JSON list of C-alpha atoms in Angstrom, two decimals:
[
{"chain": "A", "resi": 1, "resn": "MET", "atom": "CA", "xyz": [6.95, 4.27, 19.17]},
{"chain": "A", "resi": 2, "resn": "THR", "atom": "CA", "xyz": [6.16, 6.51, 16.18]},
{"chain": "A", "resi": 3, "resn": "ASN", "atom": "CA", "xyz": [2.60, 7.64, 15.98]},
{"chain": "A", "resi": 4, "resn": "THR", "atom": "CA", "xyz": [0.59, 7.24, 12.78]},
{"chain": "A", "resi": 5, "resn": "HIS", "atom": "CA", "xyz": [-0.04, 10.99, 12.39]},
{"chain": "A", "resi": 6, "resn": "ASP", "atom": "CA", "xyz": [3.73, 11.62, 12.28]},
{"chain": "A", "resi": 7, "resn": "LEU", "atom": "CA", "xyz": [4.11, 8.98, 9.51]},
{"chain": "A", "resi": 8, "resn": "ALA", "atom": "CA", "xyz": [1.35, 10.46, 7.38]},
{"chain": "A", "resi": 9, "resn": "GLY", "atom": "CA", "xyz": [2.90, 13.90, 7.90]},
{"chain": "A", "resi": 10, "resn": "THR", "atom": "CA", "xyz": [6.13, 12.75, 6.23]},
{"chain": "A", "resi": 11, "resn": "VAL", "atom": "CA", "xyz": [4.37, 12.32, 2.88]},
{"chain": "A", "resi": 12, "resn": "PRO", "atom": "CA", "xyz": [3.20, 15.66, 1.42]},
{"chain": "A", "resi": 13, "resn": "ASP", "atom": "CA", "xyz": [-0.61, 15.83, 0.95]},
{"chain": "A", "resi": 14, "resn": "PHE", "atom": "CA", "xyz": [-0.98, 12.12, 1.83]},
{"chain": "A", "resi": 15, "resn": "ARG", "atom": "CA", "xyz": [-4.43, 10.71, 0.93]},
{"chain": "A", "resi": 16, "resn": "ALA", "atom": "CA", "xyz": [-5.98, 7.37, 1.74]},
{"chain": "A", "resi": 17, "resn": "GLY", "atom": "CA", "xyz": [-7.75, 5.59, -1.14]},
{"chain": "A", "resi": 18, "resn": "ILE", "atom": "CA", "xyz": [-7.39, 3.27, -4.10]},
{"chain": "A", "resi": 19, "resn": "TRP", "atom": "CA", "xyz": [-4.95, 4.38, -6.80]},
{"chain": "A", "resi": 20, "resn": "GLU", "atom": "CA", "xyz": [-4.50, 2.97, -10.30]},
{"chain": "A", "resi": 21, "resn": "VAL", "atom": "CA", "xyz": [-1.36, 3.43, -12.36]},
{"chain": "A", "resi": 22, "resn": "ASP", "atom": "CA", "xyz": [-1.30, 6.24, -14.92]},
{"chain": "A", "resi": 23, "resn": "LEU", "atom": "CA", "xyz": [0.53, 4.40, -17.75]},
{"chain": "A", "resi": 24, "resn": "ALA", "atom": "CA", "xyz": [1.20, 7.60, -19.69]},
{"chain": "A", "resi": 25, "resn": "HIS", "atom": "CA", "xyz": [3.32, 8.94, -16.79]},
{"chain": "A", "resi": 26, "resn": "SER", "atom": "CA", "xyz": [4.82, 5.72, -15.34]},
{"chain": "A", "resi": 27, "resn": "GLU", "atom": "CA", "xyz": [7.61, 3.40, -16.28]},
{"chain": "A", "resi": 28, "resn": "ILE", "atom": "CA", "xyz": [9.34, 0.23, -15.16]},
{"chain": "A", "resi": 29, "resn": "THR", "atom": "CA", "xyz": [12.96, -0.14, -16.26]},
{"chain": "A", "resi": 30, "resn": "PHE", "atom": "CA", "xyz": [15.67, -2.69, -15.64]},
{"chain": "A", "resi": 31, "resn": "SER", "atom": "CA", "xyz": [19.37, -3.22, -16.15]},
{"chain": "A", "resi": 32, "resn": "ILE", "atom": "CA", "xyz": [21.64, -6.24, -16.03]},
{"chain": "A", "resi": 33, "resn": "ARG", "atom": "CA", "xyz": [25.36, -6.74, -16.57]},
{"chain": "A", "resi": 34, "resn": "GLN", "atom": "CA", "xyz": [26.30, -8.34, -19.91]},
{"chain": "A", "resi": 35, "resn": "LEU", "atom": "CA", "xyz": [29.94, -9.01, -20.72]},
{"chain": "A", "resi": 36, "resn": "LEU", "atom": "CA", "xyz": [31.70, -5.64, -20.37]},
{"chain": "A", "resi": 37, "resn": "GLY", "atom": "CA", "xyz": [28.69, -3.40, -19.97]},
{"chain": "A", "resi": 38, "resn": "ASN", "atom": "CA", "xyz": [25.06, -3.15, -18.96]},
{"chain": "A", "resi": 39, "resn": "VAL", "atom": "CA", "xyz": [21.92, -3.85, -20.92]},
{"chain": "A", "resi": 40, "resn": "HIS", "atom": "CA", "xyz": [19.02, -1.53, -20.15]},
{"chain": "A", "resi": 41, "resn": "GLY", "atom": "CA", "xyz": [15.41, -2.19, -20.90]},
{"chain": "A", "resi": 42, "resn": "ARG", "atom": "CA", "xyz": [11.83, -1.51, -19.95]},
{"chain": "A", "resi": 43, "resn": "VAL", "atom": "CA", "xyz": [8.43, -3.15, -19.78]},
{"chain": "A", "resi": 44, "resn": "THR", "atom": "CA", "xyz": [5.42, -1.44, -21.27]},
{"chain": "A", "resi": 45, "resn": "GLY", "atom": "CA", "xyz": [2.68, -3.80, -20.30]},
{"chain": "A", "resi": 46, "resn": "PHE", "atom": "CA", "xyz": [1.91, -3.58, -16.62]},
{"chain": "A", "resi": 47, "resn": "ASP", "atom": "CA", "xyz": [-0.86, -2.90, -14.15]},
{"chain": "A", "resi": 48, "resn": "LEU", "atom": "CA", "xyz": [-0.49, -1.65, -10.66]},
{"chain": "A", "resi": 49, "resn": "THR", "atom": "CA", "xyz": [-2.92, -0.79, -7.87]},
{"chain": "A", "resi": 50, "resn": "ILE", "atom": "CA", "xyz": [-2.00, 0.94, -4.67]},
{"chain": "A", "resi": 51, "resn": "THR", "atom": "CA", "xyz": [-4.32, 1.05, -1.68]},
{"chain": "A", "resi": 52, "resn": "THR", "atom": "CA", "xyz": [-3.30, 3.64, 0.83]},
{"chain": "A", "resi": 53, "resn": "GLY", "atom": "CA", "xyz": [-4.71, 3.44, 4.33]},
{"chain": "A", "resi": 54, "resn": "ASP", "atom": "CA", "xyz": [-5.29, 6.19, 6.82]},
{"chain": "A", "resi": 55, "resn": "ASP", "atom": "CA", "xyz": [-2.14, 4.79, 8.40]},
{"chain": "A", "resi": 56, "resn": "PRO", "atom": "CA", "xyz": [0.50, 4.59, 5.65]},
{"chain": "A", "resi": 57, "resn": "LEU", "atom": "CA", "xyz": [1.76, 1.36, 7.20]},
{"chain": "A", "resi": 58, "resn": "ALA", "atom": "CA", "xyz": [-1.60, -0.25, 6.44]},
{"chain": "A", "resi": 59, "resn": "SER", "atom": "CA", "xyz": [-1.18, 0.42, 2.67]},
{"chain": "A", "resi": 60, "resn": "SER", "atom": "CA", "xyz": [-0.74, -2.24, 0.01]},
{"chain": "A", "resi": 61, "resn": "VAL", "atom": "CA", "xyz": [0.47, -2.75, -3.55]},
{"chain": "A", "resi": 62, "resn": "ARG", "atom": "CA", "xyz": [-0.44, -5.28, -6.27]},
{"chain": "A", "resi": 63, "resn": "ALA", "atom": "CA", "xyz": [1.20, -5.37, -9.66]},
{"chain": "A", "resi": 64, "resn": "THR", "atom": "CA", "xyz": [1.27, -7.53, -12.80]},
{"chain": "A", "resi": 65, "resn": "VAL", "atom": "CA", "xyz": [3.80, -7.26, -15.59]},
{"chain": "A", "resi": 66, "resn": "GLU", "atom": "CA", "xyz": [3.29, -8.80, -19.01]},
{"chain": "A", "resi": 67, "resn": "LEU", "atom": "CA", "xyz": [6.70, -10.25, -19.94]},
{"chain": "A", "resi": 68, "resn": "ALA", "atom": "CA", "xyz": [5.97, -10.10, -23.69]},
{"chain": "A", "resi": 69, "resn": "SER", "atom": "CA", "xyz": [6.35, -6.33, -23.31]},
{"chain": "A", "resi": 70, "resn": "VAL", "atom": "CA", "xyz": [10.03, -6.56, -22.29]},
{"chain": "A", "resi": 71, "resn": "SER", "atom": "CA", "xyz": [12.06, -4.32, -24.60]},
{"chain": "A", "resi": 72, "resn": "THR", "atom": "CA", "xyz": [15.74, -3.47, -24.74]},
{"chain": "A", "resi": 73, "resn": "GLY", "atom": "CA", "xyz": [15.48, -1.74, -28.10]},
{"chain": "A", "resi": 74, "resn": "ASN", "atom": "CA", "xyz": [17.02, -4.71, -29.89]},
{"chain": "A", "resi": 75, "resn": "ARG", "atom": "CA", "xyz": [14.55, -7.09, -31.50]},
{"chain": "A", "resi": 76, "resn": "ARG", "atom": "CA", "xyz": [16.95, -10.06, -31.63]},
{"chain": "A", "resi": 77, "resn": "ARG", "atom": "CA", "xyz": [17.98, -9.65, -28.00]},
{"chain": "A", "resi": 78, "resn": "ASP", "atom": "CA", "xyz": [14.34, -9.17, -26.92]},
{"chain": "A", "resi": 79, "resn": "THR", "atom": "CA", "xyz": [13.34, -12.39, -28.62]},
{"chain": "A", "resi": 80, "resn": "HIS", "atom": "CA", "xyz": [16.19, -14.21, -26.84]},
{"chain": "A", "resi": 81, "resn": "ILE", "atom": "CA", "xyz": [15.23, -12.74, -23.46]},
{"chain": "A", "resi": 82, "resn": "ARG", "atom": "CA", "xyz": [11.59, -13.86, -23.95]},
{"chain": "A", "resi": 83, "resn": "SER", "atom": "CA", "xyz": [12.69, -17.36, -25.03]},
{"chain": "A", "resi": 84, "resn": "ALA", "atom": "CA", "xyz": [12.96, -20.47, -22.81]},
{"chain": "A", "resi": 85, "resn": "THR", "atom": "CA", "xyz": [16.65, -19.61, -22.28]},
{"chain": "A", "resi": 86, "resn": "PHE", "atom": "CA", "xyz": [15.61, -16.77, -19.95]},
{"chain": "A", "resi": 87, "resn": "LEU", "atom": "CA", "xyz": [12.05, -15.64, -19.22]},
{"chain": "A", "resi": 88, "resn": "ASP", "atom": "CA", "xyz": [10.19, -18.45, -21.05]},
{"chain": "A", "resi": 89, "resn": "VAL", "atom": "CA", "xyz": [7.27, -16.15, -21.81]},
{"chain": "A", "resi": 90, "resn": "ALA", "atom": "CA", "xyz": [5.36, -18.94, -23.60]},
{"chain": "A", "resi": 91, "resn": "ASN", "atom": "CA", "xyz": [5.01, -20.78, -20.24]},
{"chain": "A", "resi": 92, "resn": "HIS", "atom": "CA", "xyz": [5.36, -17.89, -17.79]},
{"chain": "A", "resi": 93, "resn": "PRO", "atom": "CA", "xyz": [3.74, -14.83, -19.42]},
{"chain": "A", "resi": 94, "resn": "ARG", "atom": "CA", "xyz": [3.46, -12.68, -16.29]},
{"chain": "A", "resi": 95, "resn": "VAL", "atom": "CA", "xyz": [5.29, -11.51, -13.19]},
{"chain": "A", "resi": 96, "resn": "THR", "atom": "CA", "xyz": [3.19, -10.65, -10.20]},
{"chain": "A", "resi": 97, "resn": "TYR", "atom": "CA", "xyz": [4.01, -8.75, -7.03]},
{"chain": "A", "resi": 98, "resn": "HIS", "atom": "CA", "xyz": [1.97, -8.15, -3.92]},
{"chain": "A", "resi": 99, "resn": "SER", "atom": "CA", "xyz": [2.99, -6.45, -0.74]},
{"chain": "A", "resi": 100, "resn": "THR", "atom": "CA", "xyz": [3.08, -8.21, 2.60]},
{"chain": "A", "resi": 101, "resn": "GLY", "atom": "CA", "xyz": [3.97, -5.16, 4.67]},
{"chain": "A", "resi": 102, "resn": "ILE", "atom": "CA", "xyz": [5.21, -1.58, 4.64]},
{"chain": "A", "resi": 103, "resn": "ARG", "atom": "CA", "xyz": [7.73, -0.09, 7.01]},
{"chain": "A", "resi": 104, "resn": "ARG", "atom": "CA", "xyz": [9.82, 3.01, 7.52]},
{"chain": "A", "resi": 105, "resn": "ALA", "atom": "CA", "xyz": [13.39, 2.63, 6.24]},
{"chain": "A", "resi": 106, "resn": "GLY", "atom": "CA", "xyz": [15.66, 5.58, 6.92]},
{"chain": "A", "resi": 107, "resn": "ASP", "atom": "CA", "xyz": [14.24, 8.67, 5.21]},
{"chain": "A", "resi": 108, "resn": "GLY", "atom": "CA", "xyz": [11.92, 6.60, 3.03]},
{"chain": "A", "resi": 109, "resn": "TRP", "atom": "CA", "xyz": [9.85, 3.46, 3.01]},
{"chain": "A", "resi": 110, "resn": "ALA", "atom": "CA", "xyz": [10.33, -0.21, 2.34]},
{"chain": "A", "resi": 111, "resn": "ILE", "atom": "CA", "xyz": [7.61, -2.43, 0.90]},
{"chain": "A", "resi": 112, "resn": "ASP", "atom": "CA", "xyz": [8.06, -6.05, 1.77]},
{"chain": "A", "resi": 113, "resn": "GLY", "atom": "CA", "xyz": [6.39, -8.31, -0.77]},
{"chain": "A", "resi": 114, "resn": "GLU", "atom": "CA", "xyz": [6.37, -11.47, -2.82]},
{"chain": "A", "resi": 115, "resn": "LEU", "atom": "CA", "xyz": [7.44, -11.55, -6.45]},
{"chain": "A", "resi": 116, "resn": "THR", "atom": "CA", "xyz": [6.35, -14.49, -8.59]},
{"chain": "A", "resi": 117, "resn": "LEU", "atom": "CA", "xyz": [8.55, -14.95, -11.69]},
{"chain": "A", "resi": 118, "resn": "HIS", "atom": "CA", "xyz": [9.13, -18.04, -13.85]},
{"chain": "A", "resi": 119, "resn": "GLY", "atom": "CA", "xyz": [6.75, -20.03, -11.59]},
{"chain": "A", "resi": 120, "resn": "VAL", "atom": "CA", "xyz": [8.77, -19.26, -8.44]},
{"chain": "A", "resi": 121, "resn": "THR", "atom": "CA", "xyz": [7.74, -16.96, -5.58]},
{"chain": "A", "resi": 122, "resn": "ARG", "atom": "CA", "xyz": [10.34, -15.19, -3.45]},
{"chain": "A", "resi": 123, "resn": "ALA", "atom": "CA", "xyz": [10.37, -12.30, -0.96]},
{"chain": "A", "resi": 124, "resn": "VAL", "atom": "CA", "xyz": [11.54, -9.13, -2.67]},
{"chain": "A", "resi": 125, "resn": "PRO", "atom": "CA", "xyz": [11.61, -5.82, -0.81]},
{"chain": "A", "resi": 126, "resn": "LEU", "atom": "CA", "xyz": [11.22, -2.51, -2.64]},
{"chain": "A", "resi": 127, "resn": "THR", "atom": "CA", "xyz": [12.89, 0.67, -1.52]},
{"chain": "A", "resi": 128, "resn": "VAL", "atom": "CA", "xyz": [10.32, 3.43, -1.98]},
{"chain": "A", "resi": 129, "resn": "ALA", "atom": "CA", "xyz": [10.23, 7.23, -1.94]},
{"chain": "A", "resi": 130, "resn": "ALA", "atom": "CA", "xyz": [6.87, 9.02, -2.14]},
{"chain": "A", "resi": 131, "resn": "ALA", "atom": "CA", "xyz": [7.29, 12.14, -4.25]},
{"chain": "A", "resi": 132, "resn": "GLY", "atom": "CA", "xyz": [3.88, 13.37, -3.09]},
{"chain": "A", "resi": 133, "resn": "PHE", "atom": "CA", "xyz": [0.17, 13.63, -3.60]},
{"chain": "A", "resi": 134, "resn": "ALA", "atom": "CA", "xyz": [-1.41, 16.52, -5.52]},
{"chain": "A", "resi": 135, "resn": "ALA", "atom": "CA", "xyz": [-4.58, 17.67, -7.25]},
{"chain": "A", "resi": 136, "resn": "ASP", "atom": "CA", "xyz": [-4.75, 18.42, -11.01]},
{"chain": "A", "resi": 137, "resn": "PRO", "atom": "CA", "xyz": [-6.60, 21.47, -12.45]},
{"chain": "A", "resi": 138, "resn": "GLU", "atom": "CA", "xyz": [-9.77, 19.38, -12.94]},
{"chain": "A", "resi": 139, "resn": "GLY", "atom": "CA", "xyz": [-9.76, 18.25, -9.27]},
{"chain": "A", "resi": 140, "resn": "GLY", "atom": "CA", "xyz": [-8.38, 14.73, -9.82]},
{"chain": "A", "resi": 141, "resn": "ARG", "atom": "CA", "xyz": [-5.91, 13.42, -7.30]},
{"chain": "A", "resi": 142, "resn": "HIS", "atom": "CA", "xyz": [-2.49, 12.06, -8.27]},
{"chain": "A", "resi": 143, "resn": "ALA", "atom": "CA", "xyz": [0.27, 10.32, -6.33]},
{"chain": "A", "resi": 144, "resn": "SER", "atom": "CA", "xyz": [3.86, 9.81, -7.39]},
{"chain": "A", "resi": 145, "resn": "PHE", "atom": "CA", "xyz": [6.35, 7.17, -6.17]},
{"chain": "A", "resi": 146, "resn": "SER", "atom": "CA", "xyz": [9.84, 5.97, -7.04]},
{"chain": "A", "resi": 147, "resn": "ALA", "atom": "CA", "xyz": [10.84, 2.42, -6.13]},
{"chain": "A", "resi": 148, "resn": "SER", "atom": "CA", "xyz": [13.75, 0.11, -6.72]},
{"chain": "A", "resi": 149, "resn": "ALA", "atom": "CA", "xyz": [14.80, -3.48, -6.11]},
{"chain": "A", "resi": 150, "resn": "LEU", "atom": "CA", "xyz": [17.72, -5.76, -6.85]},
{"chain": "A", "resi": 151, "resn": "VAL", "atom": "CA", "xyz": [16.59, -9.21, -7.92]},
{"chain": "A", "resi": 152, "resn": "ASP", "atom": "CA", "xyz": [18.81, -12.25, -8.33]},
{"chain": "A", "resi": 153, "resn": "ARG", "atom": "CA", "xyz": [17.43, -14.02, -11.37]},
{"chain": "A", "resi": 154, "resn": "SER", "atom": "CA", "xyz": [18.98, -17.34, -10.26]},
{"chain": "A", "resi": 155, "resn": "ASP", "atom": "CA", "xyz": [16.62, -17.29, -7.25]},
{"chain": "A", "resi": 156, "resn": "PHE", "atom": "CA", "xyz": [13.82, -17.75, -9.78]},
{"chain": "A", "resi": 157, "resn": "GLY", "atom": "CA", "xyz": [15.50, -20.59, -11.73]},
{"chain": "A", "resi": 158, "resn": "ILE", "atom": "CA", "xyz": [16.71, -18.29, -14.49]},
{"chain": "A", "resi": 159, "resn": "ASP", "atom": "CA", "xyz": [20.38, -19.06, -14.35]},
{"chain": "A", "resi": 160, "resn": "ARG", "atom": "CA", "xyz": [21.51, -19.67, -17.90]},
{"chain": "A", "resi": 161, "resn": "TRP", "atom": "CA", "xyz": [24.62, -17.90, -19.32]},
{"chain": "A", "resi": 162, "resn": "THR", "atom": "CA", "xyz": [26.07, -16.96, -15.92]},
{"chain": "A", "resi": 163, "resn": "ARG", "atom": "CA", "xyz": [29.34, -18.91, -16.31]},
{"chain": "A", "resi": 164, "resn": "GLY", "atom": "CA", "xyz": [32.20, -16.64, -17.20]},
{"chain": "A", "resi": 165, "resn": "GLY", "atom": "CA", "xyz": [30.12, -13.55, -16.43]},
{"chain": "A", "resi": 166, "resn": "ILE", "atom": "CA", "xyz": [28.39, -13.55, -19.80]},
{"chain": "A", "resi": 167, "resn": "VAL", "atom": "CA", "xyz": [25.16, -12.29, -18.24]},
{"chain": "A", "resi": 168, "resn": "GLY", "atom": "CA", "xyz": [25.00, -11.17, -14.60]},
{"chain": "A", "resi": 169, "resn": "THR", "atom": "CA", "xyz": [22.60, -12.65, -12.06]},
{"chain": "A", "resi": 170, "resn": "LYS", "atom": "CA", "xyz": [21.55, -9.35, -10.46]},
{"chain": "A", "resi": 171, "resn": "VAL", "atom": "CA", "xyz": [18.77, -7.39, -12.18]},
{"chain": "A", "resi": 172, "resn": "ALA", "atom": "CA", "xyz": [18.25, -3.79, -11.05]},
{"chain": "A", "resi": 173, "resn": "ILE", "atom": "CA", "xyz": [14.60, -2.83, -11.28]},
{"chain": "A", "resi": 174, "resn": "ASN", "atom": "CA", "xyz": [13.42, 0.78, -11.10]},
{"chain": "A", "resi": 175, "resn": "LEU", "atom": "CA", "xyz": [9.86, 2.05, -11.03]},
{"chain": "A", "resi": 176, "resn": "GLU", "atom": "CA", "xyz": [8.64, 5.57, -11.57]},
{"chain": "A", "resi": 177, "resn": "ILE", "atom": "CA", "xyz": [4.93, 5.45, -10.83]},
{"chain": "A", "resi": 178, "resn": "ARG", "atom": "CA", "xyz": [2.21, 8.04, -11.06]},
{"chain": "A", "resi": 179, "resn": "ALA", "atom": "CA", "xyz": [-1.18, 6.88, -9.90]},
{"chain": "A", "resi": 180, "resn": "VAL", "atom": "CA", "xyz": [-4.66, 8.35, -10.04]},
{"chain": "A", "resi": 181, "resn": "LEU", "atom": "CA", "xyz": [-7.17, 8.17, -7.18]},
{"chain": "A", "resi": 182, "resn": "VAL", "atom": "CA", "xyz": [-10.15, 6.04, -8.28]},
{"chain": "A", "resi": 183, "resn": "ALA", "atom": "CA", "xyz": [-11.91, 5.46, -4.97]}
]
C-alpha cells in the first residue's frame, strides 16, 4: 500500500486548501472530427474550484461551464453548435462536473467524476498532471494542472449529424488550469 506522504511528495510543493481558477491563465479547449478534418474550439465562461486535502486522494473538483461561451472562431458554426441541433443552450445552458474520487494512474492522476451535459449525467474520468504549486512574488499561492478527457457526445443524447461521418461522436477536451489559493 502506498502511503499518503509518498503521494504528496510526487507533486512539487503540494499544498492543501481551496483553490479557485485564475481565468486569465486558464483555458478549456475541445476538438471534434468534422468531415475530413477537425474543428477546434474553446469555452471562455467557466468556474472551477479545487479542494486539495492533506492526502491528495482526498481532494475534489467542481466545475461549471457556460455553453453560450463556446467559440470555434466562426460565428455561423458557433450559432449552429449552440442550437437545438447540438448543445441546445436555450434549454441546457451549463455543463457541470464534480469529482467522485481521485486515484493514481501511471505517472499521473485520474479524477473520476460525473459530467452533466444536455440534461444527462454520465461518469467521465479526467487524466490529470499536476505541474506544481508555487508562490508568487507577493506571497500568493498558485497551482497548475493539465487535464484531458474523451467524451462521446451520443452518451448525452447529442447524436445529430453522425451518419456518414459528417460530425464525429468523440469530443477531445483539454484543460490547462491555474488556480489561486483562497483558503
